[in-house]
mmCIF file with all atom_site columns, C-alpha atoms and ligand atoms in Angstrom:
data_model
loop_
_atom_site.group_PDB
_atom_site.id
_atom_site.type_symbol
_atom_site.label_atom_id
_atom_site.label_alt_id
_atom_site.label_comp_id
_atom_site.label_asym_id
_atom_site.label_entity_id
_atom_site.label_seq_id
_atom_site.pdbx_PDB_ins_code
_atom_site.Cartn_x
_atom_site.Cartn_y
_atom_site.Cartn_z
_atom_site.occupancy
_atom_site.B_iso_or_equiv
_atom_site.pdbx_formal_charge
_atom_site.auth_seq_id
_atom_site.auth_comp_id
_atom_site.auth_asym_id
_atom_site.auth_atom_id
_atom_site.pdbx_PDB_model_num
ATOM   1  C  CA  . MET A 1 1  ? 26.816  -15.594 26.354  1.00 62.00 ? 268 MET A CA  1
ATOM   2  C  CA  . ALA A 1 2  ? 23.441  -13.240 25.944  1.00 63.00 ? 269 ALA A CA  1
ATOM   3  C  CA  . VAL A 1 3  ? 20.586  -13.201 23.123  1.00 61.00 ? 270 VAL A CA  1
ATOM   4  C  CA  . PRO A 1 4  ? 19.072  -9.441  22.705  1.00 58.00 ? 271 PRO A CA  1
ATOM   5  C  CA  . THR A 1 5  ? 14.933  -10.141 22.376  1.00 57.00 ? 272 THR A CA  1
ATOM   6  C  CA  . HIS A 1 6  ? 14.036  -5.997  21.893  1.00 56.00 ? 273 HIS A CA  1
ATOM   7  C  CA  . THR A 1 7  ? 14.872  -6.497  18.253  1.00 57.00 ? 274 THR A CA  1
ATOM   8  C  CA  . TRP A 1 8  ? 11.195  -8.794  17.301  1.00 57.00 ? 275 TRP A CA  1
ATOM   9  C  CA  . SER A 1 9  ? 9.522   -6.038  19.963  1.00 60.00 ? 276 SER A CA  1
ATOM   10 C  CA  . THR A 1 10 ? 10.665  -3.384  18.367  1.00 66.00 ? 277 THR A CA  1
ATOM   11 C  CA  . THR A 1 11 ? 9.467   -4.353  15.691  1.00 63.00 ? 278 THR A CA  1
ATOM   12 C  CA  . HIS A 1 12 ? 5.964   -2.562  13.608  1.00 66.00 ? 279 HIS A CA  1
ATOM   13 C  CA  . THR A 1 13 ? 3.241   -5.252  12.864  1.00 60.00 ? 280 THR A CA  1
ATOM   14 C  CA  . ALA A 1 14 ? 3.625   -3.889  9.049   1.00 59.00 ? 281 ALA A CA  1
ATOM   15 C  CA  . ALA A 1 15 ? 6.491   -5.155  9.064   1.00 59.00 ? 282 ALA A CA  1
ATOM   16 C  CA  . TYR A 1 16 ? 5.702   -8.465  9.241   1.00 55.00 ? 283 TYR A CA  1
ATOM   17 C  CA  . ASN A 1 17 ? 3.239   -8.868  7.470   1.00 51.00 ? 284 ASN A CA  1
ATOM   18 C  CA  . GLN A 1 18 ? 5.181   -7.592  4.033   1.00 51.00 ? 285 GLN A CA  1
ATOM   19 C  CA  . ALA A 1 19 ? 8.237   -9.843  5.448   1.00 54.00 ? 286 ALA A CA  1
ATOM   20 C  CA  . ALA A 1 20 ? 4.840   -12.826 4.625   1.00 55.00 ? 287 ALA A CA  1
ATOM   21 C  CA  . GLY A 1 21 ? 3.812   -11.482 1.478   1.00 67.00 ? 288 GLY A CA  1
ATOM   22 C  CA  . VAL A 1 22 ? 0.582   -10.432 3.121   1.00 81.00 ? 289 VAL A CA  1
ATOM   23 C  CA  . VAL A 1 23 ? 0.249   -7.685  0.887   1.00 91.00 ? 290 VAL A CA  1
ATOM   24 C  CA  . ARG A 1 24 ? -4.054  -6.063  0.506   1.00 94.00 ? 291 ARG A CA  1
ATOM   25 C  CA  . ARG A 1 25 ? -5.410  -5.027  -2.472  1.00 94.00 ? 292 ARG A CA  1
ATOM   26 C  CA  . ALA A 1 26 ? -6.531  -1.869  -3.650  1.00 94.00 ? 293 ALA A CA  1
ATOM   27 C  CA  . ALA A 1 27 ? -8.873  -1.218  -6.840  1.00 91.00 ? 294 ALA A CA  1
ATOM   28 C  CA  . ALA A 1 28 ? -8.270  1.567   -8.837  1.00 93.00 ? 295 ALA A CA  1
ATOM   29 C  CA  . THR A 1 29 ? -9.351  3.581   -11.140 1.00 92.00 ? 296 THR A CA  1
ATOM   30 C  CA  . MET A 1 30 ? -8.415  6.599   -13.061 1.00 91.00 ? 297 MET A CA  1
ATOM   31 C  CA  . ARG A 1 31 ? -9.426  10.165  -12.686 1.00 92.00 ? 298 ARG A CA  1
ATOM   32 C  CA  . ALA A 1 32 ? -9.095  13.864  -14.197 1.00 91.00 ? 299 ALA A CA  1
ATOM   33 C  CA  . HIS A 1 33 ? -5.503  14.650  -15.250 1.00 90.00 ? 300 HIS A CA  1
ATOM   34 C  CA  . GLY A 1 34 ? -3.526  11.643  -14.910 1.00 89.00 ? 301 GLY A CA  1
ATOM   35 C  CA  . ALA A 1 35 ? -4.893  11.094  -11.041 1.00 93.00 ? 302 ALA A CA  1
ATOM   36 C  CA  . LEU A 1 36 ? -5.586  8.225   -8.907  1.00 93.00 ? 303 LEU A CA  1
ATOM   37 C  CA  . ARG A 1 37 ? -7.644  7.309   -6.900  1.00 95.00 ? 304 ARG A CA  1
ATOM   38 C  CA  . TYR A 1 38 ? -7.826  3.860   -4.790  1.00 96.00 ? 305 TYR A CA  1
ATOM   39 C  CA  . GLN A 1 39 ? -10.385 3.129   -1.346  1.00 96.00 ? 306 GLN A CA  1
ATOM   40 C  CA  . CYS A 1 40 ? -7.354  1.552   1.532   1.00 97.00 ? 307 CYS A CA  1
ATOM   41 C  CA  . PRO A 1 41 ? -8.865  -1.798  1.929   1.00 96.00 ? 308 PRO A CA  1
ATOM   42 C  CA  . LEU A 1 42 ? -7.849  -0.870  5.514   1.00 96.00 ? 309 LEU A CA  1
ATOM   43 C  CA  . THR A 1 43 ? -9.363  2.183   7.082   1.00 97.00 ? 310 THR A CA  1
ATOM   44 C  CA  . ARG A 1 44 ? -11.181 2.279   3.589   1.00 97.00 ? 311 ARG A CA  1
ATOM   45 C  CA  . SER A 1 45 ? -11.111 6.117   2.957   1.00 97.00 ? 312 SER A CA  1
ATOM   46 C  CA  . PHE A 1 46 ? -10.563 7.014   -0.498  1.00 97.00 ? 313 PHE A CA  1
ATOM   47 C  CA  . VAL A 1 47 ? -7.498  8.280   -0.983  1.00 96.00 ? 314 VAL A CA  1
ATOM   48 C  CA  . LEU A 1 48 ? -6.425  9.961   -4.827  1.00 96.00 ? 315 LEU A CA  1
ATOM   49 C  CA  . ILE A 1 49 ? -2.951  10.101  -5.905  1.00 95.00 ? 316 ILE A CA  1
ATOM   50 C  CA  . THR A 1 50 ? -1.528  12.793  -8.556  1.00 95.00 ? 317 THR A CA  1
ATOM   51 C  CA  . ASP A 1 51 ? 1.768   13.099  -7.474  1.00 92.00 ? 318 ASP A CA  1
ATOM   52 C  CA  . ASP A 1 52 ? 4.240   12.761  -10.445 1.00 92.00 ? 319 ASP A CA  1
ATOM   53 C  CA  . ALA A 1 53 ? 7.002   11.168  -8.991  1.00 90.00 ? 320 ALA A CA  1
ATOM   54 C  CA  . THR A 1 54 ? 4.782   8.288   -7.754  1.00 90.00 ? 321 THR A CA  1
ATOM   55 C  CA  . LEU A 1 55 ? 2.356   7.607   -10.206 1.00 92.00 ? 322 LEU A CA  1
ATOM   56 C  CA  . ALA A 1 56 ? 4.778   7.113   -12.975 1.00 90.00 ? 323 ALA A CA  1
ATOM   57 C  CA  . GLY A 1 57 ? 6.222   4.330   -10.584 1.00 87.00 ? 324 GLY A CA  1
ATOM   58 C  CA  . LEU A 1 58 ? 2.764   1.966   -10.793 1.00 87.00 ? 325 LEU A CA  1
ATOM   59 C  CA  . ALA A 1 59 ? 2.525   2.607   -14.789 1.00 81.00 ? 326 ALA A CA  1
ATOM   60 C  CA  . ARG A 1 60 ? 2.686   -1.251  -14.305 1.00 82.00 ? 327 ARG A CA  1
ATOM   61 C  CA  . PRO A 1 61 ? -1.667  -2.949  -14.094 1.00 78.00 ? 328 PRO A CA  1
ATOM   62 C  CA  . GLN A 1 62 ? -0.382  -4.205  -10.649 1.00 85.00 ? 329 GLN A CA  1
ATOM   63 C  CA  . SER A 1 63 ? 2.046   -2.708  -8.391  1.00 90.00 ? 330 SER A CA  1
ATOM   64 C  CA  . ARG A 1 64 ? 2.548   -1.647  -4.451  1.00 93.00 ? 331 ARG A CA  1
ATOM   65 C  CA  . VAL A 1 65 ? 2.468   1.292   -3.376  1.00 94.00 ? 332 VAL A CA  1
ATOM   66 C  CA  . HIS A 1 66 ? 2.912   2.948   0.026   1.00 94.00 ? 333 HIS A CA  1
ATOM   67 C  CA  . CYS A 1 67 ? -0.226  3.947   1.563   1.00 96.00 ? 334 CYS A CA  1
ATOM   68 C  CA  . VAL A 1 68 ? 0.093   7.430   3.060   1.00 94.00 ? 335 VAL A CA  1
ATOM   69 C  CA  . ASP A 1 69 ? -3.220  6.547   5.249   1.00 96.00 ? 336 ASP A CA  1
ATOM   70 C  CA  . CYS A 1 70 ? -2.754  3.474   6.768   1.00 97.00 ? 337 CYS A CA  1
ATOM   71 C  CA  . GLY A 1 71 ? 1.368   3.295   6.301   1.00 96.00 ? 338 GLY A CA  1
ATOM   72 C  CA  . GLU A 1 72 ? 0.996   -0.558  4.985   1.00 95.00 ? 339 GLU A CA  1
ATOM   73 C  CA  . THR A 1 73 ? 1.720   -1.538  1.006   1.00 95.00 ? 340 THR A CA  1
ATOM   74 C  CA  . HIS A 1 74 ? -0.658  -2.143  -0.827  1.00 95.00 ? 341 HIS A CA  1
ATOM   75 C  CA  . LEU A 1 75 ? -1.191  -4.298  -4.647  1.00 94.00 ? 342 LEU A CA  1
ATOM   76 C  CA  . LEU A 1 76 ? -2.462  -1.959  -6.974  1.00 93.00 ? 343 LEU A CA  1
ATOM   77 C  CA  . THR A 1 77 ? -4.712  -3.006  -9.696  1.00 91.00 ? 344 THR A CA  1
ATOM   78 C  CA  . ARG A 1 78 ? -6.177  -1.469  -11.756 1.00 83.00 ? 345 ARG A CA  1
ATOM   79 C  CA  . ASP A 1 79 ? -10.691 -1.198  -13.044 1.00 70.00 ? 346 ASP A CA  1
ATOM   80 C  CA  . PRO A 1 80 ? -10.723 -2.501  -16.317 1.00 61.00 ? 347 PRO A CA  1
ATOM   81 C  CA  . ALA A 1 81 ? -11.524 0.129   -18.351 1.00 55.00 ? 348 ALA A CA  1
HETATM 82 ZN ZN1 . ZN  B 2 .  ? -4.673  1.896   3.511   1.00 64.92 ? 66  ZN  B ZN1 1
#
């Protein structure tokens, strides 16, 4: 009986990180007009979130966001105001 071997080799490495619970933290700061900004822990680029639907899902003190810069999921933490 043949065992399929393609599954692991075709899975993106980001999936392993999430499966193992390795989610990098990123400190978010409030910007004008309710926007949020964070620095991607992988690329060190600043990402500005202005989309209302995305912002509504980030209302909690710690929430996960799909990073548009590196494609991984980060845990956004709010800087104490
Ligand atoms: Zn990122």
